[in-house]
Coordinates of C-alpha atoms in Angstrom, one line a residue:
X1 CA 118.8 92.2 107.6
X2 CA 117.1 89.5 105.7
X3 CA 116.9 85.6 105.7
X4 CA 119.3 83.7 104.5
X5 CA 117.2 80.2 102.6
X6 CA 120.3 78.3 100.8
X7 CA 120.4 75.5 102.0
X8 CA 117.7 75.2 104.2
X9 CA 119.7 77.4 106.9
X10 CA 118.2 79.3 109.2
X11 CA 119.7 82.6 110.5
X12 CA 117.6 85.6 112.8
X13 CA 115.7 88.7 111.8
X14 CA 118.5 91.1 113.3
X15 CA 116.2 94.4 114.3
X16 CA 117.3 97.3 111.7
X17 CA 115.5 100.8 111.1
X18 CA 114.0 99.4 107.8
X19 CA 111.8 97.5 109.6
X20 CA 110.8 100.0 112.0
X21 CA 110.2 102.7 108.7
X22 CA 107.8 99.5 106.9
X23 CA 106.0 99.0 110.1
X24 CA 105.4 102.7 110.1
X25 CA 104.9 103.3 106.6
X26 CA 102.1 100.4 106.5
X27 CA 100.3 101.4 109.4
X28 CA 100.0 105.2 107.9
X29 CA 98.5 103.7 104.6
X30 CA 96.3 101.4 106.5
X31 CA 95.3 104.1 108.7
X32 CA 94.3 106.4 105.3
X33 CA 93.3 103.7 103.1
X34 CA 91.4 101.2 104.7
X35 CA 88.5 103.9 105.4
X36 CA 89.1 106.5 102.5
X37 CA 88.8 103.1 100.1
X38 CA 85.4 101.9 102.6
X39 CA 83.8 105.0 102.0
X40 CA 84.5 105.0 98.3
X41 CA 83.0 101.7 97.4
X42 CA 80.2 102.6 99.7
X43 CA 79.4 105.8 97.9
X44 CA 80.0 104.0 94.3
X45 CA 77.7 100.9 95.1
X46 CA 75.0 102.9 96.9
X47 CA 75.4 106.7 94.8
X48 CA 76.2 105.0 91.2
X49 CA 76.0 101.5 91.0
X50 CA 76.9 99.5 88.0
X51 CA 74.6 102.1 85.9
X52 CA 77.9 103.4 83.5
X53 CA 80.8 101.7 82.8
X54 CA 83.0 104.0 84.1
X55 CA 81.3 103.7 87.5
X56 CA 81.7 99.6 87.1
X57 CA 85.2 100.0 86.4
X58 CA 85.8 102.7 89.9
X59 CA 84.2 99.7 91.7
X60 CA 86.3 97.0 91.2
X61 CA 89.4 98.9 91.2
X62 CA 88.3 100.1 95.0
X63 CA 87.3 96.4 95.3
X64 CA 90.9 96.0 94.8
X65 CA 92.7 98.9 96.9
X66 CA 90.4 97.6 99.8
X67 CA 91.8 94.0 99.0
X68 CA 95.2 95.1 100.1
X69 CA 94.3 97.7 102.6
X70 CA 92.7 94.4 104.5
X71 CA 96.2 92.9 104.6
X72 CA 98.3 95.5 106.0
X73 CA 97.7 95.0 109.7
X74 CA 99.4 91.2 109.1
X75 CA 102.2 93.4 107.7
X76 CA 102.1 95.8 110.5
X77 CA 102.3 93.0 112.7
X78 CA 104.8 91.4 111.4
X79 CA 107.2 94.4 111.1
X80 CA 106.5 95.5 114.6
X81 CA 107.7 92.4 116.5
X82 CA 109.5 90.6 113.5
X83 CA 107.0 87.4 114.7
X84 CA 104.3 85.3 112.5
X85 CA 102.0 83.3 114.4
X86 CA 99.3 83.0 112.0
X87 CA 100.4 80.2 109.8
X88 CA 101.9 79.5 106.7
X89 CA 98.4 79.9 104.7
X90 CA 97.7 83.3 106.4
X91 CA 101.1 84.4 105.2
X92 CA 100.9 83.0 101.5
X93 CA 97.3 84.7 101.5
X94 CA 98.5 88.2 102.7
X95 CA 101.0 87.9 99.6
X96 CA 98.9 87.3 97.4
X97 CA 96.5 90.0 98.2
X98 CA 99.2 92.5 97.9
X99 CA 100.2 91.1 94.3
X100 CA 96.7 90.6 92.8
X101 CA 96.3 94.3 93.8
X102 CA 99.0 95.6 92.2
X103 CA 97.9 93.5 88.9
X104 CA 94.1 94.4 88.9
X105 CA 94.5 98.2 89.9
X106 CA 96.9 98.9 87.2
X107 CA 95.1 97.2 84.5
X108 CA 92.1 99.1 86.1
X109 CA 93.6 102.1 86.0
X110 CA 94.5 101.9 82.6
X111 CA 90.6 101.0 81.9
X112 CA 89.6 104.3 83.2
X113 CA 91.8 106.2 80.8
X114 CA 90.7 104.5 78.7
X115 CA 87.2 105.1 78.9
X116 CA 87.6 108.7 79.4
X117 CA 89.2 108.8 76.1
X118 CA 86.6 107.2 74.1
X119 CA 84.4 109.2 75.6
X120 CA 85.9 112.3 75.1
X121 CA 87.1 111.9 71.6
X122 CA 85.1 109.3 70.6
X123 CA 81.8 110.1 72.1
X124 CA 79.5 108.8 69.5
X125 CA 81.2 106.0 68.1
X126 CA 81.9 104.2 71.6
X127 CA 78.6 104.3 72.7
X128 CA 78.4 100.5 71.7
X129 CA 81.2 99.7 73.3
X130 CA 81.0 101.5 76.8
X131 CA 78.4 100.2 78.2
X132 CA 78.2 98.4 82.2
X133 CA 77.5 95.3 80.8
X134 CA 80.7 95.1 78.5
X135 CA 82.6 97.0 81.6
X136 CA 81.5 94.5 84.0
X137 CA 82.2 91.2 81.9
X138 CA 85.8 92.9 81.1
X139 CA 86.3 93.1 84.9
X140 CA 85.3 89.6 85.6
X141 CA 87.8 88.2 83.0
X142 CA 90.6 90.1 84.8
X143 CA 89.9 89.2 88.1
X144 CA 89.5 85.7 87.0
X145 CA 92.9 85.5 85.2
X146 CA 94.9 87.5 87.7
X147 CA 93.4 85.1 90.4
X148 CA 94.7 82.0 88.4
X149 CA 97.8 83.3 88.0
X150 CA 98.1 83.9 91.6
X151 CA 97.0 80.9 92.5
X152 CA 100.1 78.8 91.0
X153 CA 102.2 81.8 92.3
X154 CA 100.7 80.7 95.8
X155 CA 101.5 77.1 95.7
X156 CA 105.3 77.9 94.9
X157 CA 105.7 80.5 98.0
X158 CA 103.7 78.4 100.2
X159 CA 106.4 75.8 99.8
X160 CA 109.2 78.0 100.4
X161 CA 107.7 79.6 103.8
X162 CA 107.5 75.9 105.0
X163 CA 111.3 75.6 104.2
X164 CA 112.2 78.6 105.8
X165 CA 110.8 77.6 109.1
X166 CA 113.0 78.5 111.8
X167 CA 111.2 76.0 115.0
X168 CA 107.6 77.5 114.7
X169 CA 108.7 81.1 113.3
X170 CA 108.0 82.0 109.7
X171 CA 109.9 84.7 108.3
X172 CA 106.9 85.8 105.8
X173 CA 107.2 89.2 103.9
X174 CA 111.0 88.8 103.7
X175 CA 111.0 85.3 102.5
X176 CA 111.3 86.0 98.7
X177 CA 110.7 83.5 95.8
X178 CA 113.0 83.2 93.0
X179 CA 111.1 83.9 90.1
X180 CA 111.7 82.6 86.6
X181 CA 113.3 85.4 83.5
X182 CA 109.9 84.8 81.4
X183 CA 108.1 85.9 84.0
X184 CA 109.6 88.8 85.2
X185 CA 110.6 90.0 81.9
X186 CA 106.9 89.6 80.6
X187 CA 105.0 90.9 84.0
X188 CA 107.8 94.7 83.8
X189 CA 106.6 94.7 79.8
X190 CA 103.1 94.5 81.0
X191 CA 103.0 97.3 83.2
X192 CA 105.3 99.2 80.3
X193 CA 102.5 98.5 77.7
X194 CA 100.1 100.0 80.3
X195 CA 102.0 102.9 80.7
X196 CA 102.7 104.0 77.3
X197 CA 98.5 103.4 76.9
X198 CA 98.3 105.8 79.5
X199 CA 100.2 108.2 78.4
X200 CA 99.0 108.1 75.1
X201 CA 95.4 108.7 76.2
X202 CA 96.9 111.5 78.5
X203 CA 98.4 113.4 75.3
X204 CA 95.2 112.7 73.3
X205 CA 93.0 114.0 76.0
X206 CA 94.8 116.6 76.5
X207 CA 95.0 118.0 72.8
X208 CA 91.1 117.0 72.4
X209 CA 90.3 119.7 75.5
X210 CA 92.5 122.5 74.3
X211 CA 90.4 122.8 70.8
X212 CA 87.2 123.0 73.1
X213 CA 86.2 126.7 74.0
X214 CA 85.0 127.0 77.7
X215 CA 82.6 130.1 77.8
X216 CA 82.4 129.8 81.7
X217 CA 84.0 129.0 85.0
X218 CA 82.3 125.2 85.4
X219 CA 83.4 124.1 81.8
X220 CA 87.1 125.3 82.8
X221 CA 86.8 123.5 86.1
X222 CA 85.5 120.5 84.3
X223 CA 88.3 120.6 82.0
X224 CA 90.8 120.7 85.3
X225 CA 88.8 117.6 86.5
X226 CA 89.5 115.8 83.4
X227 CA 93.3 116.6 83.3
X228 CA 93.5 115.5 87.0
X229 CA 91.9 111.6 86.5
X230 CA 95.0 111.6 83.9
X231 CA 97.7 113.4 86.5
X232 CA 96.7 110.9 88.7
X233 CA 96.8 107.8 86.8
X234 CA 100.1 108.6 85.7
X235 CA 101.1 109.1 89.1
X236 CA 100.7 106.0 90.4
X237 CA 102.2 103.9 87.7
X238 CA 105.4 106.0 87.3
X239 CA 105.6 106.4 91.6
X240 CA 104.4 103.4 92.9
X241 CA 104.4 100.4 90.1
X242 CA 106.7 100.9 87.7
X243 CA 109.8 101.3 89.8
X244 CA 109.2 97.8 91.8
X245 CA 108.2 96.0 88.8
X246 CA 111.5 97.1 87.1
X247 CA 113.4 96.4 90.4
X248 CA 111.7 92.7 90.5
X249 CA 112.6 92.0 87.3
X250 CA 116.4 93.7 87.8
X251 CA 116.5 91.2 90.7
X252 CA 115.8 88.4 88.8
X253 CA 118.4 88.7 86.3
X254 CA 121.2 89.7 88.4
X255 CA 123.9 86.7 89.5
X256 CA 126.4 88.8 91.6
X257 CA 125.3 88.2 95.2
X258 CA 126.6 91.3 96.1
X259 CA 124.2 93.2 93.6
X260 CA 121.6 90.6 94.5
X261 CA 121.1 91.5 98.2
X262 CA 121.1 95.1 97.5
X263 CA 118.8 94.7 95.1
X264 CA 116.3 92.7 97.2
X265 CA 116.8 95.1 99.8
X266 CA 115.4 97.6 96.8
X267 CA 113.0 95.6 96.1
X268 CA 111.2 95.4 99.6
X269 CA 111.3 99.1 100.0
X270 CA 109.8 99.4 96.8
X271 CA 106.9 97.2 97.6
X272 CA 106.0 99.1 100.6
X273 CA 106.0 101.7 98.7
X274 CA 103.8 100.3 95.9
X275 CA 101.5 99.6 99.0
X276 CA 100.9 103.5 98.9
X277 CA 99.1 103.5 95.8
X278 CA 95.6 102.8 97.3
X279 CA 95.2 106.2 99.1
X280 CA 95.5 107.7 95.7
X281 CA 92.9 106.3 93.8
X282 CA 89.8 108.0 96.0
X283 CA 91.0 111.2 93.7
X284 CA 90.1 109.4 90.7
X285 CA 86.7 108.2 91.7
X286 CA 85.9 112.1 93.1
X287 CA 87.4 113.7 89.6
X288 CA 85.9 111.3 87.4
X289 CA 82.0 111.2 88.5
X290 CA 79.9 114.4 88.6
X291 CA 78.4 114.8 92.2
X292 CA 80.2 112.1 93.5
X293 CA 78.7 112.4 96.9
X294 CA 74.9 112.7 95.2
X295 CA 72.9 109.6 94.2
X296 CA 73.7 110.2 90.2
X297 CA 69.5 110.5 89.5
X298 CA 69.4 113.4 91.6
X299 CA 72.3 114.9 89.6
X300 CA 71.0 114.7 86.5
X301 CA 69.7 118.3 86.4
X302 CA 72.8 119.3 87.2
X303 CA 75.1 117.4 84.9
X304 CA 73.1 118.6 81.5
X305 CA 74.3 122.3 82.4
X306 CA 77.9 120.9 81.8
X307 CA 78.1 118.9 78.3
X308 CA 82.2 117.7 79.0
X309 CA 80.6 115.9 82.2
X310 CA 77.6 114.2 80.4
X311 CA 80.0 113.2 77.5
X312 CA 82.1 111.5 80.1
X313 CA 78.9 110.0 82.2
X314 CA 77.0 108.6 79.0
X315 CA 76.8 104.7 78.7

């Protein structure tokens, strides 16, 4: 079921219903996500705009759903006839994609909370610091990091597709790179830290919005919006991220070549899954921004009749 590398050997894709189920599975989220994510940067840049931080940071985090969504029909490709025309560049590229999304959305994600929280709880002192200047200069740093790190990432597993050749077939998505301890240790404590911010922001909100009276329907509606950015961010990171993160790094450690094919057989359904996150995070942008659908001057009138939305909308 996968490709054997020691030793520069070659052996043959045998057809099992794992790939069938990932060519499936990839065409579904390409099929959902690809034009749910479209629309949602359209709407942001064209509705919002870079006018409030929180509507900077629901930009770049579609910016990097659609980033992955734009790799999947290589994937679906490949799974469907188990062949890889396109080149070892292509290959490394469609990778690296899928692992800068999963880097940038969750540190995004976290963002969010974040900025809900301040200003929820901390309305008046964080005015300083949410603003869509800060937001946007915060953004650029992490997609400038994530993309360095990627890039050495990129030169190590374009080097082992080119020993994997088999004639002019490359194996692609189930060539997989041993990755140093360090690494793996320090990228499954990453996304642990993120969590545990997450959740902590969750319980905080939460407690904040249950000593605020709601007089009338829209405030408790409001309220339900609120809880639901949260329900969702936790979602995806304990669904989609956290298991293959762990798994990768549970991979890395393990000697037993027993245990170490099962688990990269793990680990590959686990990224597929992972792949599922970007359908999700359209809820987010529709909970978290009044009117999402209205150009946000036109809304104004409406937003200042709810005072939890305008909280959450002020730079």
């Amino acid at each position: 079921m996968s490709v054997n590398l020691t030793n520069n050997t070659c052996s043959e894709i045998v057809w099992t219903q794992r790939f069938l189920v990932s060519s499936i599975v990839y065409a579904l989220v390409l099929a959902v996500g690809l034009p749910v994510n479209a629309v949602s940067l359209w709407v942001l840049l064209r509705r919002h705009g870079l006018r409030s931080p929180s509507a900077v940071l629901m930009i770049n985090l579609a910016a990097s759903d659609m980033l992955l969504a734009l790799s999947l029909p290589l994937r679906v490709y490949f799974y469907a006839t188990l062949r890889w025309p396109f080149g070892t560049g292509m290959c490394t590229a469609a990778v690296m994609m899928f692992r800068i999304n999963i880097r940038t959305s969750c540190i995004f994600i976290t963002l969010i909370s974040l900025d809900r929280l301040l200003a929820l709880v901390f309305p008046l002192r964080s005015r300083s610091l949410r603003t869509s200047g800060f937001a946007s200069k915060f953004c650029g740093l992490v997609w400038i990091l994530i993309t360095i790190l990627c890039i050495q990432e990129s030169i190590i597993y374009s080097r082992a597709l080119n020993k994997s050749l088999c004639g002019s077939n490359i194996f692609c998505f189930e060539v997989q790179v041993e990755g140093s301890e360090p690494v793996a240790i320090g990228q499954a404590s990453f996304f642990l830290i993120l969590l545990v911010i997450n959740i902590i922001s969750t319980v905080m909100v939460i407690c904040a919005l249950r000593k605020r009276p709601s007089v009338d329907a829209a405030k408790v509606n409001n309220k339900m919006s609120v809880i639901l950015i949260f329900v969702v961010n936790m979602m995806v990171f304990i669904v989609f991220i956290l298991p293959f993160s762990l798994q990768l790094m549970m991979v890395t450690l393990k000697n037993e070549e027993l245990e170490y094919k099962t688990g990269r057989e793990v680990l590959r359904a686990l990224i597929c899954l992972a792949s599922v996150n970007c359908c999700l995070d359209p809820l987010i942008y529709y909970f978290s921004l009044d009117s999402f659908w209205q150009d946000k001057s036109k809304s104004q009138g409406y937003a200042t009749t709810h005072s939890l939305s305008k909280s959450m909308e002020r730079s």
